[in-house]
XYZ file of C-alpha atoms in Angstrom:
441
model
C 0.000 0.000 0.000
C 1.452 3.364 -1.069
C 0.204 6.443 0.790
C 0.618 10.117 -0.082
C -0.796 13.442 1.099
C -3.525 13.404 3.752
C -4.830 9.928 4.620
C -8.120 9.543 6.485
C -7.881 7.354 9.600
C -11.297 5.786 9.996
C -11.902 3.288 12.778
C -14.671 1.755 14.785
C -14.191 1.237 18.490
C -16.351 -1.152 20.466
C -15.637 -1.007 24.201
C -17.155 -3.551 26.563
C -15.319 -2.176 29.605
C -17.955 -0.439 31.791
C -15.232 1.269 33.843
C -13.433 2.976 30.985
C -14.249 5.759 28.556
C -12.354 6.371 25.328
C -10.164 9.455 25.607
C -7.436 9.106 22.995
C -7.209 7.195 19.692
C -3.745 7.209 18.132
C -1.652 5.967 15.213
C 1.554 4.348 16.467
C 4.824 4.262 14.524
C 6.197 0.903 15.641
C 9.817 1.495 14.625
C 10.002 4.976 16.189
C 8.132 3.839 19.331
C 6.038 7.010 19.161
C 2.890 8.460 17.633
C 3.329 8.789 13.876
C 4.379 12.333 12.954
C 1.529 14.151 11.245
C -1.215 11.932 12.713
C -4.048 13.526 14.666
C -7.481 12.809 16.101
C -9.975 15.298 17.534
C -9.425 15.418 21.308
C -11.357 14.589 23.279
C -13.333 12.263 20.968
C -17.060 11.818 21.275
C -17.271 8.950 23.811
C -20.664 7.898 22.426
C -19.412 7.561 18.832
C -18.410 4.119 17.628
C -17.008 5.524 14.351
C -14.029 7.846 14.697
C -12.063 9.717 12.066
C -8.559 11.150 12.212
C -5.953 12.280 9.727
C -2.381 11.364 8.816
C -0.530 14.055 6.917
C 2.109 11.816 5.347
C 4.070 14.816 4.050
C 5.329 15.229 7.632
C 7.478 12.096 7.452
C 10.271 11.172 5.018
C 9.443 8.878 2.128
C 9.930 5.226 3.007
C 8.422 2.163 4.645
C 6.499 2.418 7.935
C 4.957 -0.137 10.268
C 1.980 1.477 12.004
C -0.902 0.355 14.156
C -4.074 1.944 15.413
C -4.600 2.227 19.145
C -6.953 3.629 21.761
C -6.565 4.618 25.418
C -9.317 4.568 28.041
C -9.448 6.881 31.030
C -8.766 3.912 33.344
C -5.391 3.390 31.655
C -6.423 0.463 29.446
C -4.677 0.507 26.056
C -5.959 -1.344 22.979
C -3.835 -1.800 19.847
C -4.834 -3.241 16.484
C -2.606 -5.426 14.346
C 0.381 -3.602 12.807
C 0.428 -2.993 9.058
C 3.321 -1.966 6.817
C 2.823 0.840 4.307
C 4.983 2.839 1.930
C 4.849 6.642 2.069
C 5.735 8.516 -1.110
C 5.307 12.249 -1.691
C 6.932 14.490 -4.287
C 7.405 17.045 -1.492
C 7.700 16.190 2.191
C 8.814 17.942 5.368
C 10.720 15.529 7.641
C 11.128 18.278 10.271
C 7.514 19.415 10.037
C 6.951 21.963 12.828
C 5.666 25.066 11.023
C 6.733 27.538 13.696
C 9.253 30.350 13.313
C 10.690 33.243 15.268
C 13.808 35.203 14.444
C 14.351 32.666 11.640
C 12.058 30.726 9.318
C 13.197 27.196 8.574
C 12.800 25.786 5.059
C 13.066 21.999 5.238
C 11.384 20.703 2.085
C 12.642 17.400 0.667
C 12.045 15.786 -2.748
C 12.805 12.322 -4.146
C 15.561 13.931 -6.280
C 18.786 12.435 -4.891
C 21.084 12.821 -7.903
C 21.991 16.441 -7.159
C 19.954 17.854 -10.030
C 16.843 19.998 -10.122
C 16.001 23.476 -8.879
C 13.485 24.886 -6.438
C 11.685 28.132 -5.686
C 9.960 29.370 -2.528
C 7.506 32.288 -2.766
C 6.513 34.145 0.418
C 3.213 35.869 1.262
C 2.502 37.864 4.415
C -0.427 37.226 6.759
C -2.704 39.403 4.603
C -1.913 37.468 1.433
C 0.381 40.128 -0.032
C 3.270 38.836 -2.111
C 6.621 39.475 -0.390
C 9.283 37.877 -2.599
C 10.985 34.620 -3.516
C 14.154 32.561 -3.170
C 15.489 29.967 -5.572
C 18.314 27.466 -5.545
C 19.466 23.893 -6.206
C 18.171 20.593 -4.853
C 21.009 18.804 -3.036
C 22.000 15.144 -3.188
C 19.706 14.312 -0.272
C 16.741 15.824 -2.107
C 16.506 18.941 0.095
C 15.911 22.503 -1.029
C 19.380 23.970 -0.395
C 21.324 27.208 -0.480
C 24.843 26.938 -1.935
C 27.382 26.519 0.855
C 24.759 25.843 3.528
C 25.265 22.944 5.951
C 21.773 21.433 5.479
C 19.476 19.710 5.709
C 17.368 22.626 4.487
C 18.171 26.202 5.465
C 16.975 29.106 7.610
C 15.958 32.587 6.475
C 16.384 35.612 8.772
C 13.052 37.065 9.934
C 14.385 40.301 11.470
C 15.232 43.722 10.099
C 18.466 45.572 10.840
C 16.871 47.060 13.978
C 15.927 43.613 15.299
C 12.190 43.962 14.610
C 10.323 41.071 13.009
C 9.596 41.098 9.273
C 6.680 38.682 9.727
C 4.998 39.064 13.132
C 2.168 36.530 13.037
C 2.602 34.226 10.047
C 4.102 33.759 6.606
C 2.769 31.497 3.854
C 5.423 29.709 1.828
C 4.689 28.182 -1.571
C 7.260 25.527 -2.429
C 7.780 24.505 -6.047
C 10.285 22.298 -7.847
C 10.959 21.939 -11.542
C 9.701 18.762 -13.104
C 12.291 18.429 -15.869
C 13.448 15.254 -14.212
C 12.853 11.539 -14.875
C 11.232 11.034 -11.473
C 8.374 13.418 -12.153
C 8.288 14.832 -15.676
C 5.608 17.357 -16.528
C 4.476 20.685 -15.083
C 6.166 21.982 -11.912
C 4.536 20.734 -8.734
C 3.887 22.869 -5.666
C 3.044 22.644 -1.976
C 1.894 25.368 0.422
C 2.771 25.638 4.123
C 1.828 28.332 6.592
C 4.494 29.079 9.194
C 3.187 30.700 12.383
C 5.517 33.142 14.127
C 6.066 32.653 17.841
C 6.023 35.484 20.344
C 9.611 36.264 21.484
C 10.680 35.661 25.099
C 14.363 36.379 25.474
C 14.283 37.332 29.145
C 15.999 35.584 32.052
C 15.446 34.110 34.567
C 12.430 31.957 33.864
C 10.205 30.926 36.772
C 8.690 27.528 37.582
C 5.485 26.110 39.051
C 5.791 22.875 41.031
C 2.526 21.158 41.963
C 1.695 17.755 43.393
C -1.415 15.825 44.270
C -2.707 14.428 47.537
C -2.527 10.889 46.126
C -2.327 8.997 49.419
C -4.312 11.200 51.809
C -3.774 12.079 55.450
C -4.522 8.513 56.523
C -1.236 7.448 54.927
C 1.144 10.109 56.232
C 4.414 8.265 55.492
C 3.630 7.859 51.803
C 2.335 11.397 51.531
C 5.490 12.693 53.207
C 7.580 10.812 50.619
C 5.640 12.555 47.838
C 6.296 15.941 49.469
C 9.986 15.130 49.918
C 10.262 14.328 46.210
C 8.764 17.719 45.383
C 11.195 19.415 47.762
C 14.112 17.924 45.820
C 12.670 19.334 42.587
C 12.190 22.744 44.234
C 15.804 22.931 45.409
C 17.194 21.925 42.011
C 15.086 24.462 40.117
C 15.895 27.239 42.577
C 19.571 26.318 42.507
C 19.554 26.705 38.729
C 18.272 30.252 39.089
C 14.575 29.632 38.389
C 12.319 31.288 41.003
C 9.167 29.491 42.145
C 5.695 30.919 41.716
C 3.390 29.299 44.303
C 4.366 27.367 47.416
C 7.933 27.197 48.695
C 10.807 24.748 49.008
C 9.330 23.237 52.180
C 5.710 23.202 51.075
C 5.302 22.716 47.343
C 1.782 23.597 46.252
C -0.603 20.713 46.770
C -3.858 20.211 44.868
C -5.947 18.683 47.655
C -9.456 19.832 46.866
C -11.654 20.571 43.878
C -11.136 24.159 42.771
C -7.417 24.426 43.570
C -6.532 24.243 39.864
C -7.879 27.757 39.372
C -5.149 29.059 41.693
C -2.515 26.997 39.874
C -3.538 28.501 36.543
C -3.928 32.078 37.708
C -0.972 32.316 40.114
C 1.408 29.879 38.517
C 1.044 28.578 34.969
C -0.183 31.852 33.436
C 2.534 34.003 35.001
C 4.424 35.505 32.049
C 7.843 34.605 33.488
C 6.737 31.035 34.315
C 8.217 28.656 31.739
C 8.665 25.410 33.732
C 5.775 23.267 35.001
C 6.359 20.181 37.166
C 3.570 17.853 38.213
C 3.294 14.684 40.274
C -0.057 12.914 40.511
C -2.725 11.188 38.454
C -2.651 11.829 34.715
C -4.152 10.850 31.383
C -3.382 11.952 27.803
C -5.764 14.885 28.312
C -6.135 15.549 32.071
C -4.251 15.980 35.347
C -5.843 15.204 38.728
C -8.965 13.197 39.521
C -12.565 13.620 40.636
C -11.490 14.585 44.173
C -8.818 17.122 43.296
C -10.585 18.324 40.183
C -9.241 18.101 36.667
C -6.949 20.323 34.668
C -7.230 19.642 30.930
C -4.724 20.134 28.137
C -7.324 22.254 26.340
C -7.590 24.573 29.367
C -3.818 25.035 29.472
C -3.569 25.673 25.730
C -6.324 28.296 25.955
C -4.864 29.949 29.062
C -1.424 30.231 27.440
C -2.729 30.932 23.896
C -0.699 28.018 22.549
C -1.416 25.638 19.671
C -4.429 27.497 18.278
C -5.105 27.302 14.526
C -4.023 30.843 13.631
C -2.058 32.106 16.670
C 0.821 29.980 17.852
C 2.595 29.870 21.188
C 2.084 33.244 22.793
C 3.358 31.659 26.019
C 5.516 28.599 25.232
C 7.269 26.719 28.020
C 10.952 25.861 28.455
C 10.487 22.584 30.337
C 7.524 20.476 31.433
C 7.656 17.201 33.386
C 4.245 15.594 33.958
C 4.960 12.721 36.335
C 1.659 10.918 35.819
C 0.226 8.003 33.845
C -0.060 8.325 30.029
C 0.842 12.035 30.003
C 3.076 11.627 26.934
C 0.318 10.228 24.731
C -2.029 13.160 24.146
C -1.627 16.862 23.375
C 0.043 17.970 26.605
C 3.308 18.972 24.880
C 1.461 21.131 22.342
C -0.612 22.766 25.088
C 2.645 24.035 26.594
C 4.012 25.125 23.206
C 6.415 22.193 22.802
C 6.592 20.216 19.569
C 5.506 16.612 20.000
C 8.545 15.144 18.282
C 11.252 12.870 19.625
C 15.027 13.030 19.139
C 15.254 16.769 18.685
C 18.199 18.905 19.689
C 18.715 22.499 20.736
C 19.789 23.237 17.145
C 16.317 22.292 15.854
C 14.955 25.272 17.805
C 17.793 27.673 17.119
C 17.397 27.219 13.350
C 13.867 28.603 13.827
C 15.071 31.426 16.038
C 13.041 30.262 19.061
C 13.965 29.180 22.587
C 14.874 25.484 23.082
C 12.424 23.469 25.154
C 11.429 19.930 26.111
C 8.552 17.888 27.535
C 8.915 14.735 29.646
C 6.076 12.356 30.470
C 5.155 8.673 30.550
C 3.622 6.654 27.724
C 2.040 4.096 30.056
C 0.606 3.642 33.545
C 3.136 4.205 36.339
C 2.844 2.536 39.775
C 3.661 5.202 42.351
C 2.667 3.303 45.480
C 0.324 0.898 47.188
C -2.696 2.644 48.634
C -3.787 -0.175 50.951
C -0.342 -0.481 52.497
C 0.119 3.292 52.440
C 3.625 3.037 51.002
C 5.347 4.992 48.237
C 7.057 3.140 45.375
C 10.686 3.593 46.428
C 11.955 2.853 42.904
C 9.890 5.709 41.508
C 11.072 8.009 44.285
C 14.710 7.118 43.589
C 14.268 7.445 39.810
C 12.793 10.943 39.978
C 15.241 12.084 42.665
C 18.244 10.796 40.715
C 17.010 12.476 37.542
C 16.814 15.910 39.158
C 20.025 15.568 41.138
C 21.886 14.569 37.969
C 20.332 17.303 35.844
C 21.702 20.024 38.135
C 25.246 18.646 37.777
C 27.940 18.553 35.114
C 29.655 15.874 33.071
C 32.890 15.001 34.925
C 34.720 14.414 31.644
C 34.037 17.674 29.795
C 32.625 19.878 32.540
C 29.489 20.664 30.517
C 26.049 20.712 32.201
C 24.223 17.401 32.099
C 21.452 17.097 29.524
C 18.013 15.512 29.769
C 19.226 12.254 28.218
C 22.242 12.198 30.566
C 19.909 12.568 33.523
C 17.436 9.944 32.330
C 20.284 7.467 31.772
C 21.557 8.099 35.305
C 18.044 7.674 36.728
C 17.639 4.365 34.899
C 21.034 3.148 36.124
C 20.007 3.893 39.712
C 17.210 1.291 39.597
C 17.699 -2.363 40.601
C 18.499 -4.764 37.778
C 15.326 -5.807 36.000
C 13.215 -2.952 37.377
C 10.510 -1.732 34.995
C 9.989 1.571 36.810
C 11.924 3.599 34.240
C 10.149 2.091 31.232
C 7.931 4.443 29.282
C 9.732 7.727 29.978
C 9.275 9.889 26.883
C 11.047 13.075 25.808
C 9.628 15.417 23.204
C 11.670 18.405 22.105
C 15.343 19.081 22.816
C 16.783 15.986 24.447
C 20.030 17.900 25.084
C 18.278 20.643 27.094
C 20.043 21.564 30.356
C 18.547 22.798 33.606
C 19.940 26.266 32.918
C 18.932 26.930 29.283
């Protein structure tokens, strides 16, 4: 099966579990161990609808073979997955680094099947009102990318600032990509593709603040376990403060707890929405679309996106975040990264943000259910406590070999190594965004 362009994802879901409600269908890329880039479903779906429809924009992945499978998550943590199928994706123009967001730079990352170093391209630019601005043209390199002579590739970046530092495009720019077709792969008229790049609001200030919040998971009847949860938050507080990030609500002895319904309003108003706040750290119940539970109340990804004016169709990331760690079940599987203005893409580096002229950032969550304790015994999962503590303690340190600050992947590796042999407690940790982000950047 060869797929190109937008592919409709139509599925029927029959759930016989009376305790679970469908909250998140997904298309899984088996080889990447992540949601397929360019795939999307309306969230939250209509729980009463048996027929669901999503979309896979196959131009957001490189041409090639993919093994994918449909899946669905219930709000009780149950995950269903269909049989995997292998498909071939082929587009005359694709965008392997597909995030259409710019800042001080606009990244042009179009790729063609032309890999013999021949062919030419042109990109025409239109402002947000549809007025023609100008064009660039150049050769197609031996990897099929639109290239500028002498550029390092893949693709290239165009400056989006005037000599005085002001933005040329403030809200968006529409780019029309075209390649000549005088080539054996695709003879005939030139073929084109249009992308709209949304321009992110600048935030070049320092320091950035953080909001650290945890949930009353165990309750006052289990004081030892609840004290362990608080102690874990205190470690996070001290690391963030030590890196120069001031806290917003609570303090290093009493991180803000969400004990009762209604407390989320204070978290949003006094913490998350603060303009300087760019780190959010959560411990407690989670799903792909919510934090909290019926007792504490729920905070939804849609509420956060609206409060921060992030990830809307025509206005992008007016308040993007630097770092988010949602230490709760299934938090890496929905739209939480996008709600905080972080691209939901694995294996990125700081350079992927700098080539767009925007601040580097990362999201960390779990792609499965995580056991954090045993309620009946009133005990905290010591492996989880040690994993999280080791992560933060490592992230504030430096590599003893080169003296450079430890990165996210350094810290995750150290946290995994701290667990007993055979422990599954580190399985499912997921990083979207810059995996080489440091605690200071």
